[in-house]
Each structure stands twice: as structure tokens, then as C-alpha cells.
Short mmCIF file of C-alpha atoms and ligand atoms in Angstrom, two decimals:
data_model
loop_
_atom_site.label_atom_id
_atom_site.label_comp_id
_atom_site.label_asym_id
_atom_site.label_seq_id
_atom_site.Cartn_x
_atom_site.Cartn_y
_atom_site.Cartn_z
CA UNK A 879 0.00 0.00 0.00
CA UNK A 880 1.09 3.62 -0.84
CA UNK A 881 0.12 6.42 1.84
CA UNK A 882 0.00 10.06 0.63
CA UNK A 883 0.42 12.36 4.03
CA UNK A 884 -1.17 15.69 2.72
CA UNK A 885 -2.87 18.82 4.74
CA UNK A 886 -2.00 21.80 3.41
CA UNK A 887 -3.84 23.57 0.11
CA UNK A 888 -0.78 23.12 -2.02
CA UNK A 889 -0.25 19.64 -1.26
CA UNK A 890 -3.88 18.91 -2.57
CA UNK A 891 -3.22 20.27 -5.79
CA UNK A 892 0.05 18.27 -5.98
CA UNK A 893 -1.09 15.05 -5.09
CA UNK A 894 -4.21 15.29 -7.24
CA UNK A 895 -1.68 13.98 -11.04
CA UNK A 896 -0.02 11.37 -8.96
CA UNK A 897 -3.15 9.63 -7.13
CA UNK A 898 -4.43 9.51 -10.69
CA UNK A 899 -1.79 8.25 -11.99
CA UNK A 900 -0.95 5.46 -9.54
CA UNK A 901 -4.39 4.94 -9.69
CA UNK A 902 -4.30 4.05 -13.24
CA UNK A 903 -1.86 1.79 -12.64
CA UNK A 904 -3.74 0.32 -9.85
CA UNK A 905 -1.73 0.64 -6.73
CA UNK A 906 -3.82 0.26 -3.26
CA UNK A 907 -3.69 4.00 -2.01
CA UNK A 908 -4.41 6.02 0.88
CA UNK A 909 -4.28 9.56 1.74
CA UNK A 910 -4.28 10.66 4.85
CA UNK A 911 -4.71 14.29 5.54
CA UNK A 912 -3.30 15.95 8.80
CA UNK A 913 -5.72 18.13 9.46
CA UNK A 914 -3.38 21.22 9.48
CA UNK A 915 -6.18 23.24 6.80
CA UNK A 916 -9.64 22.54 7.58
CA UNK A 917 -11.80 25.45 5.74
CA UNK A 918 -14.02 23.92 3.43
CA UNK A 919 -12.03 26.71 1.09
CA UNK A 920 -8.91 25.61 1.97
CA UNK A 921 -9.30 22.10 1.84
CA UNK A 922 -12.14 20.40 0.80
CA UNK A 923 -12.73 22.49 -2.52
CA UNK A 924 -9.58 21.03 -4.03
CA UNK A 925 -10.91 17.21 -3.06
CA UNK A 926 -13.76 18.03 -5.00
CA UNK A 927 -12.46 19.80 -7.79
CA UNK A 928 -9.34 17.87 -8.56
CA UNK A 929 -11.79 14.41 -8.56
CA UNK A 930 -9.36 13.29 -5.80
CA UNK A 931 -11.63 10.81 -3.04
CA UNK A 932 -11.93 11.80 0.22
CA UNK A 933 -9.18 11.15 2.27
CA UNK A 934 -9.56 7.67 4.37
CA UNK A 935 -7.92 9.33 7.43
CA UNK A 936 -8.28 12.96 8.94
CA UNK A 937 -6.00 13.62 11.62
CA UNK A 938 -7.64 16.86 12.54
CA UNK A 939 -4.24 18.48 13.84
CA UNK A 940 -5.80 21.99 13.63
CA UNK A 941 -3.77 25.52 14.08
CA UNK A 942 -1.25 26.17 16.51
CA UNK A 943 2.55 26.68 16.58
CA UNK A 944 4.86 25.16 14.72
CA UNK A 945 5.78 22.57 17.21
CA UNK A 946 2.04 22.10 18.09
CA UNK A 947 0.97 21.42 14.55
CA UNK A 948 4.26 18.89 13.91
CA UNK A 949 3.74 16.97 17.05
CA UNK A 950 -0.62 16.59 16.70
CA UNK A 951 0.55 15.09 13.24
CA UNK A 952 3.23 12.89 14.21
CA UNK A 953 1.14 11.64 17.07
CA UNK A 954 -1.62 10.34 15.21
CA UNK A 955 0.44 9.36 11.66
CA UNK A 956 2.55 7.08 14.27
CA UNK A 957 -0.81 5.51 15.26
CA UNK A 958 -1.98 5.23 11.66
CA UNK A 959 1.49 4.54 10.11
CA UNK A 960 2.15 1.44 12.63
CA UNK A 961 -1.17 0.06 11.62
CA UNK A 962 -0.74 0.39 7.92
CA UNK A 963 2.47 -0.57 7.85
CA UNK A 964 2.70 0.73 4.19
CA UNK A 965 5.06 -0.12 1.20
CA UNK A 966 5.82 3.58 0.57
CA UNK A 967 5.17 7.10 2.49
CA UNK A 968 5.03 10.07 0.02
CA UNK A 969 5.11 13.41 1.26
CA UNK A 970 4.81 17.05 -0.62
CA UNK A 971 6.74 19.85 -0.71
CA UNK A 972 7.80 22.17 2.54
CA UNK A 973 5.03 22.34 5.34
CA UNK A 974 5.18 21.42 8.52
CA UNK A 975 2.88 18.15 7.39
CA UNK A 976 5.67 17.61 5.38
CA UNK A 977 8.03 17.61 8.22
CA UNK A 978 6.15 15.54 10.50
CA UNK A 979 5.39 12.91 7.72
CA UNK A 980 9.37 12.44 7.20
CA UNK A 981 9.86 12.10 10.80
CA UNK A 982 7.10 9.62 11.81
CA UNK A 983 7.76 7.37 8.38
CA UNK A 984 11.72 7.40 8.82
CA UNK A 985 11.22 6.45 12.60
CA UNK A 986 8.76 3.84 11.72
CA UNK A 987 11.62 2.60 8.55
CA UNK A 988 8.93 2.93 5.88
CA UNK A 989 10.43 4.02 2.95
CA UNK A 990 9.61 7.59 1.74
CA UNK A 991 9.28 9.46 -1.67
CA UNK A 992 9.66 13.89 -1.48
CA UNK A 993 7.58 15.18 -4.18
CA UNK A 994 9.47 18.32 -4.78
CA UNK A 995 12.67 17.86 -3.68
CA UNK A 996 15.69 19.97 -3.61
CA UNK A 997 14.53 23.29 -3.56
CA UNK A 998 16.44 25.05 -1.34
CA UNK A 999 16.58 29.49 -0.53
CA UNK A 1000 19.68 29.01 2.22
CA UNK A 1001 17.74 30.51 4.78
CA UNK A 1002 17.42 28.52 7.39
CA UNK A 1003 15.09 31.38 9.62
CA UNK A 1004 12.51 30.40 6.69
CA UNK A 1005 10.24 27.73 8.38
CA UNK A 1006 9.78 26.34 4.82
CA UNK A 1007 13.46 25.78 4.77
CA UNK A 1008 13.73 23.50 7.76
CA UNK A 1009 11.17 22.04 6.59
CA UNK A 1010 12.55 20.86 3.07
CA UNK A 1011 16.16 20.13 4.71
CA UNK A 1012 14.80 17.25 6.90
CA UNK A 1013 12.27 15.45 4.58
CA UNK A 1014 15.07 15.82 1.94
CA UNK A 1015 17.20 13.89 3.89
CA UNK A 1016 15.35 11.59 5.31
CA UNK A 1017 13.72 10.64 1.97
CA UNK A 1018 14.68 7.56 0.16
CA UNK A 1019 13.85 9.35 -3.21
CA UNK A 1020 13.62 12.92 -4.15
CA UNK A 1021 11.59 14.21 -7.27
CA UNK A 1022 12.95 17.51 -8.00
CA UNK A 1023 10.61 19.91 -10.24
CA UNK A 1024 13.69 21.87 -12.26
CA UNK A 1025 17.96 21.64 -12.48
CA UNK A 1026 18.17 23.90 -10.09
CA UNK A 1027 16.60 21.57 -7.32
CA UNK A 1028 18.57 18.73 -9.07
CA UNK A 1029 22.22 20.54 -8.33
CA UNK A 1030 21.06 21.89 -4.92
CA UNK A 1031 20.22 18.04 -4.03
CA UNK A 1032 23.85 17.05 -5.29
CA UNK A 1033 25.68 19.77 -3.17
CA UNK A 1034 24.05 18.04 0.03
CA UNK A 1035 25.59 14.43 -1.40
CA UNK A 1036 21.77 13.52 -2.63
CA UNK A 1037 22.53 13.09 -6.17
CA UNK A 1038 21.90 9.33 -5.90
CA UNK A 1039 18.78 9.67 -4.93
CA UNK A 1040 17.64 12.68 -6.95
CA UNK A 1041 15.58 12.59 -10.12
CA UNK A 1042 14.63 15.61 -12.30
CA UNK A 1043 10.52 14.76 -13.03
CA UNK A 1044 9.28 18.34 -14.02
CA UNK A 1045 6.55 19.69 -11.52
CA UNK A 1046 4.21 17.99 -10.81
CA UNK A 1047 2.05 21.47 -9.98
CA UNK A 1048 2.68 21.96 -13.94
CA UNK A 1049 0.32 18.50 -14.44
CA UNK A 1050 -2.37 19.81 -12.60
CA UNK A 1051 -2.31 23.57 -14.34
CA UNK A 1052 -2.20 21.91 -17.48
CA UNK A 1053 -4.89 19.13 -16.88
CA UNK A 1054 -7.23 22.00 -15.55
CA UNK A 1055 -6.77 24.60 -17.56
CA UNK A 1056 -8.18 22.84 -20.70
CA UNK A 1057 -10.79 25.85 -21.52
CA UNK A 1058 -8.44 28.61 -20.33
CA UNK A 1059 -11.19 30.56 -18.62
CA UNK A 1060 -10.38 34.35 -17.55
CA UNK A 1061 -12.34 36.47 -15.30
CA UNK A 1062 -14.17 39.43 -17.49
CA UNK A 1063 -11.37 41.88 -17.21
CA UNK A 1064 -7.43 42.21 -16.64
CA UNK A 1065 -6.36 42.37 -13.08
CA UNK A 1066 -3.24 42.30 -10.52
CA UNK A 1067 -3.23 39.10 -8.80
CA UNK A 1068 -2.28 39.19 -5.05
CA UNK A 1069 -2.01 36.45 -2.52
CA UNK A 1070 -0.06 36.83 0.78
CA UNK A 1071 0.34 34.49 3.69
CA UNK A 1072 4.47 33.85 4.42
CA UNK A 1073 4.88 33.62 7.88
CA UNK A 1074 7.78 36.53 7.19
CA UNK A 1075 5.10 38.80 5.82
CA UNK A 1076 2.39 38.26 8.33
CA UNK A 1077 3.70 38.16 11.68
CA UNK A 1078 5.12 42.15 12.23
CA UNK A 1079 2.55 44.84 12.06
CA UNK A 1080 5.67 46.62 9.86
CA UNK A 1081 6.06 44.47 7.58
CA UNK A 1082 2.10 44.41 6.87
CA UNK A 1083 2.52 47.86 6.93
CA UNK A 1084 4.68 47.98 4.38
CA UNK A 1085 3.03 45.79 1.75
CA UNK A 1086 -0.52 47.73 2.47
CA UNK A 1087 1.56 51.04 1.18
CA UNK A 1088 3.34 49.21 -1.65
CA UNK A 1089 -0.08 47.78 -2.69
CA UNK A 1090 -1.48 51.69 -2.41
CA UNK A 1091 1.20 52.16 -5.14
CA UNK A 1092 -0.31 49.71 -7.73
CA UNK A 1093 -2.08 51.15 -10.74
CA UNK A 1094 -5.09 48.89 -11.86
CA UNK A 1095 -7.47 46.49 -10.50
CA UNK A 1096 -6.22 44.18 -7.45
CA UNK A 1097 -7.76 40.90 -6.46
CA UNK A 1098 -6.50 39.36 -3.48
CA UNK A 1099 -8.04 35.80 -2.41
CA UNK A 1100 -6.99 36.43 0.85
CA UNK A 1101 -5.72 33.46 3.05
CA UNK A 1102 -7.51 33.00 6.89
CA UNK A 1103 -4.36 34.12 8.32
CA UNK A 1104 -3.87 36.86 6.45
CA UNK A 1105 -6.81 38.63 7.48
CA UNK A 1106 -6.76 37.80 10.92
CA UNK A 1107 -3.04 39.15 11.58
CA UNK A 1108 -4.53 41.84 9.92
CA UNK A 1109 -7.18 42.24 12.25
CA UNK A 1110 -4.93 41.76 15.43
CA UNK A 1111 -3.08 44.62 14.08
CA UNK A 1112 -5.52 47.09 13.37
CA UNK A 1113 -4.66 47.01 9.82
CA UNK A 1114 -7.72 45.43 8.12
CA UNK A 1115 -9.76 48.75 7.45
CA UNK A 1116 -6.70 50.45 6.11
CA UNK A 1117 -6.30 47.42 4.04
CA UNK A 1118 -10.17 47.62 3.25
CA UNK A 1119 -10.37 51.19 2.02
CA UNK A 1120 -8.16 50.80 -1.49
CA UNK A 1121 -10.21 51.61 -3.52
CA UNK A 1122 -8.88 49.58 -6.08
CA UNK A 1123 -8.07 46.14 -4.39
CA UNK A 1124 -10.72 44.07 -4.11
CA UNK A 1125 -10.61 41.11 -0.92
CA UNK A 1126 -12.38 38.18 -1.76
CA UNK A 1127 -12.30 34.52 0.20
CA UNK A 1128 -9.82 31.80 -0.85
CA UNK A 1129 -10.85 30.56 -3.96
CA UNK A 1130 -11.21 26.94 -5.31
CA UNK A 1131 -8.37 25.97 -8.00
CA UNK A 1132 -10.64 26.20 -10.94
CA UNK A 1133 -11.26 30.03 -9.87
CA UNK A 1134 -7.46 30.19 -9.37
CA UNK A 1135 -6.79 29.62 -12.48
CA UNK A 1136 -9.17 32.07 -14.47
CA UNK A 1137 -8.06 34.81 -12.14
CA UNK A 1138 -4.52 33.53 -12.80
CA UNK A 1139 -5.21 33.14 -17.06
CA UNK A 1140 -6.45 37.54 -16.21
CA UNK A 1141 -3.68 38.71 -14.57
CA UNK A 1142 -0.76 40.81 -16.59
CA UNK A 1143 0.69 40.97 -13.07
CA UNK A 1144 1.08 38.64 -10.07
CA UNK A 1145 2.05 39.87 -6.59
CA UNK A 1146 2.35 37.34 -4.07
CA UNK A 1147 4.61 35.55 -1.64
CA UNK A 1148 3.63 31.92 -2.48
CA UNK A 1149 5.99 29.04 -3.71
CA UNK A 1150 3.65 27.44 -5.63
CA UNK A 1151 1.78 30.75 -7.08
CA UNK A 1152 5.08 32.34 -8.13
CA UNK A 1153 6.17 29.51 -9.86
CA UNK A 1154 2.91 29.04 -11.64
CA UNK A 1155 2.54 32.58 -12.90
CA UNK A 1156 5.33 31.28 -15.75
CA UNK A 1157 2.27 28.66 -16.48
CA UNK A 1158 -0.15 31.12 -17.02
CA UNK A 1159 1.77 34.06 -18.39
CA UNK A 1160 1.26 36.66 -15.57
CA UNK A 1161 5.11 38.07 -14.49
CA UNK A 1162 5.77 38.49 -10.96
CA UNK A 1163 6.61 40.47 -7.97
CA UNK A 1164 7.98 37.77 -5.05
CA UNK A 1165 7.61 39.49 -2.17
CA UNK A 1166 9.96 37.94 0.01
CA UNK A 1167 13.85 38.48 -0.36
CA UNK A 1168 14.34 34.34 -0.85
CA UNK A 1169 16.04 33.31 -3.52
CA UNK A 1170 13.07 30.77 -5.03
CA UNK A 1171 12.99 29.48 -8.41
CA UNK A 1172 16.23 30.90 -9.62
CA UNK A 1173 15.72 30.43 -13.14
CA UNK A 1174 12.23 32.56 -13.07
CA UNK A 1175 14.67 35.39 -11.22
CA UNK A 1176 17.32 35.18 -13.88
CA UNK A 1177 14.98 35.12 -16.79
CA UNK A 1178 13.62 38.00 -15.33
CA UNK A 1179 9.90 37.11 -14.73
CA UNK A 1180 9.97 36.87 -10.82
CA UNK A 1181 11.58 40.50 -9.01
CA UNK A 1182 12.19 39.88 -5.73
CA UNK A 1183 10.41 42.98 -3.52
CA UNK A 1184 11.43 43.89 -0.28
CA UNK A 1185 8.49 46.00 0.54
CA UNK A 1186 10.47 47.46 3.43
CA UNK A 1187 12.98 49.18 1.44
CA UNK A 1188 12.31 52.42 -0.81
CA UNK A 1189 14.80 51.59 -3.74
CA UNK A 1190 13.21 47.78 -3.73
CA UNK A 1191 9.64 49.16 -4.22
CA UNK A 1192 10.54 51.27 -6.45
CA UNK A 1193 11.92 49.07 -8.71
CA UNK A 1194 8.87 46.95 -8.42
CA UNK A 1195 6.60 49.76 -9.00
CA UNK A 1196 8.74 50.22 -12.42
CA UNK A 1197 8.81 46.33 -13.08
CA UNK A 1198 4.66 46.54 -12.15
CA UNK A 1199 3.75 49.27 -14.91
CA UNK A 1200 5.72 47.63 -17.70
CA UNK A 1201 3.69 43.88 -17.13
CA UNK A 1202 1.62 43.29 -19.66
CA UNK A 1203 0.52 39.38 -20.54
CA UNK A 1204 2.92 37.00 -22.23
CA UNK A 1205 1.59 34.54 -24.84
CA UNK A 1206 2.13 30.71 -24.62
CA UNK A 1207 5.23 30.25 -27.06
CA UNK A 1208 6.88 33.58 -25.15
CA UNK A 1209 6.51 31.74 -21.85
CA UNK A 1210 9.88 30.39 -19.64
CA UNK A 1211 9.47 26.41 -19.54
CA UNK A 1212 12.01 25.35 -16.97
CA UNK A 1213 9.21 22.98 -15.39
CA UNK A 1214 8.97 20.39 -17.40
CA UNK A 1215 6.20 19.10 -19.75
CA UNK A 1216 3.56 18.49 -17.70
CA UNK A 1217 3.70 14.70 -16.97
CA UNK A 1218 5.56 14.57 -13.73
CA UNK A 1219 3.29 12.03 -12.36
CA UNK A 1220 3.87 9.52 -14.83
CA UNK A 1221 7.73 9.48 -14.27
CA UNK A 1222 7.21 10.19 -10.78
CA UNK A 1223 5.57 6.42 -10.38
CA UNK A 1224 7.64 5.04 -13.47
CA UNK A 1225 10.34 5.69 -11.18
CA UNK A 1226 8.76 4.04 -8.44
CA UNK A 1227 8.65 1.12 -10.44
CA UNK A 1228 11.74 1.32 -11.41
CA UNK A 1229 13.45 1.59 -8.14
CA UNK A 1230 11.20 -1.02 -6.82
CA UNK A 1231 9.53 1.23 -4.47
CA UNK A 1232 5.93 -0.12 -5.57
C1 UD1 B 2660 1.21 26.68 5.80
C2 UD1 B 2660 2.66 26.32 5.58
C3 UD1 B 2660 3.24 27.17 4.47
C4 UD1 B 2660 2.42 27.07 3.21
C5 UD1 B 2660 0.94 27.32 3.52
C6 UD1 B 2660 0.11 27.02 2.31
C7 UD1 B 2660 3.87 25.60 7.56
C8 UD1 B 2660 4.90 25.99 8.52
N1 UD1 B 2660 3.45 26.58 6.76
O1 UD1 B 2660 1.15 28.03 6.16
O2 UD1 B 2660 4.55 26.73 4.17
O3 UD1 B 2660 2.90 28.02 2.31
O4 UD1 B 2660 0.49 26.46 4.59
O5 UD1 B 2660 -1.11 27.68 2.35
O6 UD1 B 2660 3.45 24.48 7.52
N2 UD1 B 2660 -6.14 28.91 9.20
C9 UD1 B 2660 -7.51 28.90 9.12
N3 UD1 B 2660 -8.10 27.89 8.41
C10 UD1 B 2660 -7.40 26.93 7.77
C11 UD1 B 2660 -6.02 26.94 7.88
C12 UD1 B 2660 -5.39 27.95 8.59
O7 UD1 B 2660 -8.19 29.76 9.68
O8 UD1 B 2660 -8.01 26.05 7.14
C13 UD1 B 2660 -5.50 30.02 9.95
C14 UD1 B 2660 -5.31 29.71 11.41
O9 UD1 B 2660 -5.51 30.88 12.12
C15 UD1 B 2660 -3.84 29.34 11.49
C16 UD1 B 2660 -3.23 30.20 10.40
O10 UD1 B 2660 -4.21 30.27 9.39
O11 UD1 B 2660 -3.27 29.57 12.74
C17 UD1 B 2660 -1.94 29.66 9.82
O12 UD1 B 2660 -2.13 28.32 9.39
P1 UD1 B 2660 -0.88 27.31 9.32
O13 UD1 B 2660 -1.33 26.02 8.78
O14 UD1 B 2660 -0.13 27.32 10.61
O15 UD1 B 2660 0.13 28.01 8.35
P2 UD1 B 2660 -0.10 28.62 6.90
O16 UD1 B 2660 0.11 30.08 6.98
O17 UD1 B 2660 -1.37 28.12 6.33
N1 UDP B 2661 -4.48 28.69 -4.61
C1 UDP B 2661 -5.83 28.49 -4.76
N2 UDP B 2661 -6.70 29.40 -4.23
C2 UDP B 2661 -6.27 30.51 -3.56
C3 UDP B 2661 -4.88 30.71 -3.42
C4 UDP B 2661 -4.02 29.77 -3.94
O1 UDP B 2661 -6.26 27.51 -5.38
O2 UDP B 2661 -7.12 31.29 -3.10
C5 UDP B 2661 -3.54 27.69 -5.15
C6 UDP B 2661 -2.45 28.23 -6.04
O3 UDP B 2661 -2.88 28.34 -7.38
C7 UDP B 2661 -1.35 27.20 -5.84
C8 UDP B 2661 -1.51 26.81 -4.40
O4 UDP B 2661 -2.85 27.13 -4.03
O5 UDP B 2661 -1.59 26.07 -6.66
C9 UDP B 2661 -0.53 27.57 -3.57
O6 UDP B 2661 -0.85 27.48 -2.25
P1 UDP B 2661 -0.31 28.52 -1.17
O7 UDP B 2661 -0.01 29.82 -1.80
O8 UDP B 2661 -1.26 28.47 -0.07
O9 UDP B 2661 1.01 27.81 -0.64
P2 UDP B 2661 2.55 27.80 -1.04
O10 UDP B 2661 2.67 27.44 -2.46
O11 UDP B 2661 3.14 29.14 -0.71
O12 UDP B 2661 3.13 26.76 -0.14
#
């Protein structure tokens, strides 16, 4: 049997292509979800829209810190894990789900696949970071979405065990995306969440006057802890009266990707949204000063903000007024071709992991 520990909203949309696709080749699966998002918006939406079944386990770990949330999960995967006693553990990406899968499965000796593997920013204060460092190394087999992942694997001596797949968020934008819906008109997307850019009323500060500085209309799907930090700073009516930035609730993936297929610009400090605007043709302002997807910095279509600093945000607002859409051929491909999943479980097989 194969377990898939999930519980975050990226993790849904990245184990949607490869339950498919091991389902296809009919592998006993089961997915057990940690409970760490629990919104019907931020969680059960993507169930239902990504045809994935409901997980068979919900460990209902809930908020808290970041010890809190890793230890609820490990306490009840142990439980679950033990019983099981599964073939293979496959965790996603950088959460603390993430974390607390690697730990329970390595303790327990199941083997254990990382489904985006390598990626690395060299900050270690970046919770994310910590994260990705252990389940890396603890993982029997890393599937790395780009080169860059690939090397920064091999300059931790995990070359062996290292595979470049493409991204497997790429599968899902592409299998979704198949009527390339827009919203009505052309809009900046926002999202914002980062622990670095939600825990100081400054820093909040200092986004709600870069985002005064924007020209156009703003959409922000706003995530739950967004808006309360806001709130338990006094911020959210200053927030509330732009004018032109419009807060709506987390949307579902389908209405992620219209609003995504309408924006000329994307502002956000999300891994996975930055790295999808090169999917859908919307450049980028990262607004955290982490070096993510290199090759999107290089190429020029992520600009790293620092909100806090004058000459930063100025360079954004520049970077922000020239943004217009890119089409399809003009797009940076450095994520592969969209069928991750299928040599994600090829090399399962392969490696006699299934
Ligand atoms: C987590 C991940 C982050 C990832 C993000 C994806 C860690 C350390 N962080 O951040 O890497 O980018 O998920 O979205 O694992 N909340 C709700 N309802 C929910 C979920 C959360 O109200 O369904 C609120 C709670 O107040 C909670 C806060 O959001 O305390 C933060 O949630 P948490 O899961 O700790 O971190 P995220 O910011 O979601
Ligand atoms: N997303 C979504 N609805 C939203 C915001 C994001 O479907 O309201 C999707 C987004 O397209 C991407 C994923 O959620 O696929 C990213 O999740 P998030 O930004 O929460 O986490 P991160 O990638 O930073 O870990």
C-alpha cells in the first residue's frame, strides 16, 4: 500500500496527477490528511475539484505553533502509520505536514518518496526551509521539479537519490486549464500568507503602502491568516479602504486559475503561485527576499520585492507598470512538460519502491 500524508492547500493540488496516476496503474492508495487546513475553502474544494476521493484518514491536527501542529501530526500518523504498515510514504513539498510525515515514516523505517525535492533558498530562519532540509534527507527518493533543485540536491551528497521529473504542480495547471477561462477583465493578482510577511505589524505595513502604489485592479483571495493578523493589528480597514483592491475569500483551484489566465501581473509571496505565474503568463513580484525558483529570477519574470525598502519598491513599481501578458510560445518552460506524475511512479517502479 502507498500512503499520501497531505494537509496543506498546495499539497492537494500536488497530489491530485499522482493519485491519478498510480491509480491508473492500480496501486492500493491512501491519503491521509493531517488536518493542518480545515476550511471547506482551503481544503475540501480542491478534493472536489481535482476528482481526488476523500481522504480515508483525517487527523484533525488543527492551528497552533509550529511545534504544536508537527507533534498533533506525528502523534496520530505514528498511530496510523504502525497500523498500515505501508510499502511507501510520500510526502509534498515544505510544510510542517511535510516535516512531521518524514519524521514519523523514517522512525517507523517505511520508505519515503519527497515530491518536490531539492529546492532550497539558504535561509534557514525560513520555516519552509527547515522544513525541506529534513524530509530531503530523510527521503529515500527525491523528485525535484527543475535543475536547479537537481544541483542543490547534489551539493548536500543527494545526487543518488535525486531525479529531475518536471513539476508535478505543472500537471495539474495543465490538466485543468483545458478551456483557459479568464475572469471578465485584466487584473493584478495578489495572494499573501508567508509567515515573514504576516507576523510584524511593519512588515504588513509595508506591503498595504506598496499595494497603495499599484495602478489597476487588485484581487486578493486572501488566506484565513492573512486577514486575521490583519485584524490583530488594526490594519484590516486600512487594508479595506483601497479603492482599487478588491478582498475576496480563498478561492477553489478552478477560480485560481481564471483569475490567474487575467492577470498581466502577479504579486504574491507563495511558492507554488510564483512559480505558476510562468504557467499562465502573468510576471511576478515575489515578495519575500528568498532566492526561489532561480531560473524565473534570472529570466527575469519573478523581481524579488522587499516591501520594506524604498529603492526595492521602487523598482517593483517600475517592473509593475511595464507587465503586460505573455503569450504561450513567449513563456519560460524550466518545469517540465507536464507529466511529472507519470515518471514520478515510473520511477517508483523502477526503483522497486511499488
Ligand atoms: C502553511 C505552511 C506554508 C504554506 C501554507 C500554504 C507551515 C509551517 N506553513 O502556512 O509553508 O505556504 O500552509 O497555504 O506548515 N487557518 C484557518 N483555516 C485553515 C487553515 C489555517 O483559519 O483552514 C489560519 C489559522 O488561524 C492558522 C493560520 O491560518 O493559525 C496559519 O495556518 P498554518 O497552517 O499554521 O500556516 P499557513 O500560513 O497556512
Ligand atoms: N491557490 C488556490 N486558491 C487561492 C490561493 C491559492 O487555489 O485562493 C492555489 C495556487 O494556485 C497554488 C496553491 O494554491 O496552486 C498555492 O498554495 P499557497 O499559496 O497556499 O502555498 P505555497 O505554495 O506558498 O506553499
Amino acid at each position: 500500500m502507498i500512503v499520501h500524508v497531505v494537509g496543506n492547500r498546495p499539497q492537494f493540488i500536488k497530489l491530485a496527477p499522482l493519485y491519478h496516476e498510480l491509480k491508473k496503474r492500480n496501486y492500493e492508495q491512501c491519503i491521509i490528511h493531517s488536518g493542518q487546513h480545515y476550511d471547506t475553502n482551503m481544503s475540501e474544494v480542491f478534493f472536489r475539484e481535482l476528482n481526488i476521493p476523500q481522504p480515508d484518514l483525517n487527523l484533525k491536527a488543527g492551528s497552533g505553533s509550529h511545534a504544536e501542529i508537527t507533534s498533533n501530526v506525528m502523534l496520530g500518523l505514528e498511530k496510523e502509520l504502525d497500523k498500515l504498515r505501508p510499502g511507501l510514504v510520500i510526502i509534498y513539498g515544505d510544510t510542517d505536514t511535510t516535516l512531521a510525515g518524514a519524521l514519523t515514516a523514517s522512525k517507523l523505517n517505511i520508505p519515503m518518496a519527497h515530491v518536490e525535492g531539492g529546492v532550497r533558498t539558504y535561509h534557514k530562519e525560513n520555516p519552509e526551509e527547515c522544513n525541506r532540509i529534513v524530509a530531503d534527507h530523510l527521503s529515500d527518493i527525491l523528485f525535484c521539479s527543475d535543475k536547479v533543485s537537481m544541483e542543490d540536491a547534489g551539493k548536500e551528497g543527494m545526487k543518488d537519490k535525486a531525479f529531475l521529473t518536471g513539476d508535478i504542480m505543472y500537471d495539474t495547471f495543465m490538466s485543468m486549464n483545458t478551456e483557459n477561462k479568464k475572469v471578465s477583465e485584466e487584473i493584478i493578482l495578489m495572494t499573501w500568507h508567508r509567515q515573514e510577511n504576516t507576523e510584524s505589524r511593519a512588515r504588513m505595513l509595508s506591503i498595504i503602502e506598496f499595494i497603495k502604489k499599484l495602478d489597476g485592479k487588485i484581487v486578493c483571495p486572501m488566506h484565513p491568516r492573512t486577514q486575521k493578523c490583519l485584524k490583530s493589528f488594526g490594519l484590516w480597514d486600512e487594508l479595506k479602504s483601497i479603492g482599487n483592491l478588491q478582498i475576496i475569500e480563498p478561492v477553489g483551484y478552478m477560480e485560481m486559475i481564471s483569475l490567474m489566465n487575467s492577470a498581466r501581473l502577479i504579486v504574491t509571496d507563495s511558492g507554488g503561485v510564483s512559480k505558476e505565474s510562468s504557467f499562465a503568463g502573468a510576471k511576478c513580484i515575489f515578495m519575500i527576499d528568498l532566492d526561489i525558483w532561480d531560473d524565473l529570477v534570472k529570466d527575469n519574470w519573478i523581481l524579488k520585492l522587499n516591501p520594506e525598502d524604498s529603492k526595492s519598491v521602487e523598482a517593483a513599481l517600475t517592473f509593475a507598470k511595464e507587465a503586460v501578458r505573455v503569450d504561450e510560445c513567449k513563456r519560460p518552460k524550466f518545469y517540465g512538460d507536464g507529466h511529472a506524475a507519470r515518471k514520478i511512479a515510473d520511477l517508483l517502479e523502477e526503483h522497486r519502491f511499488i
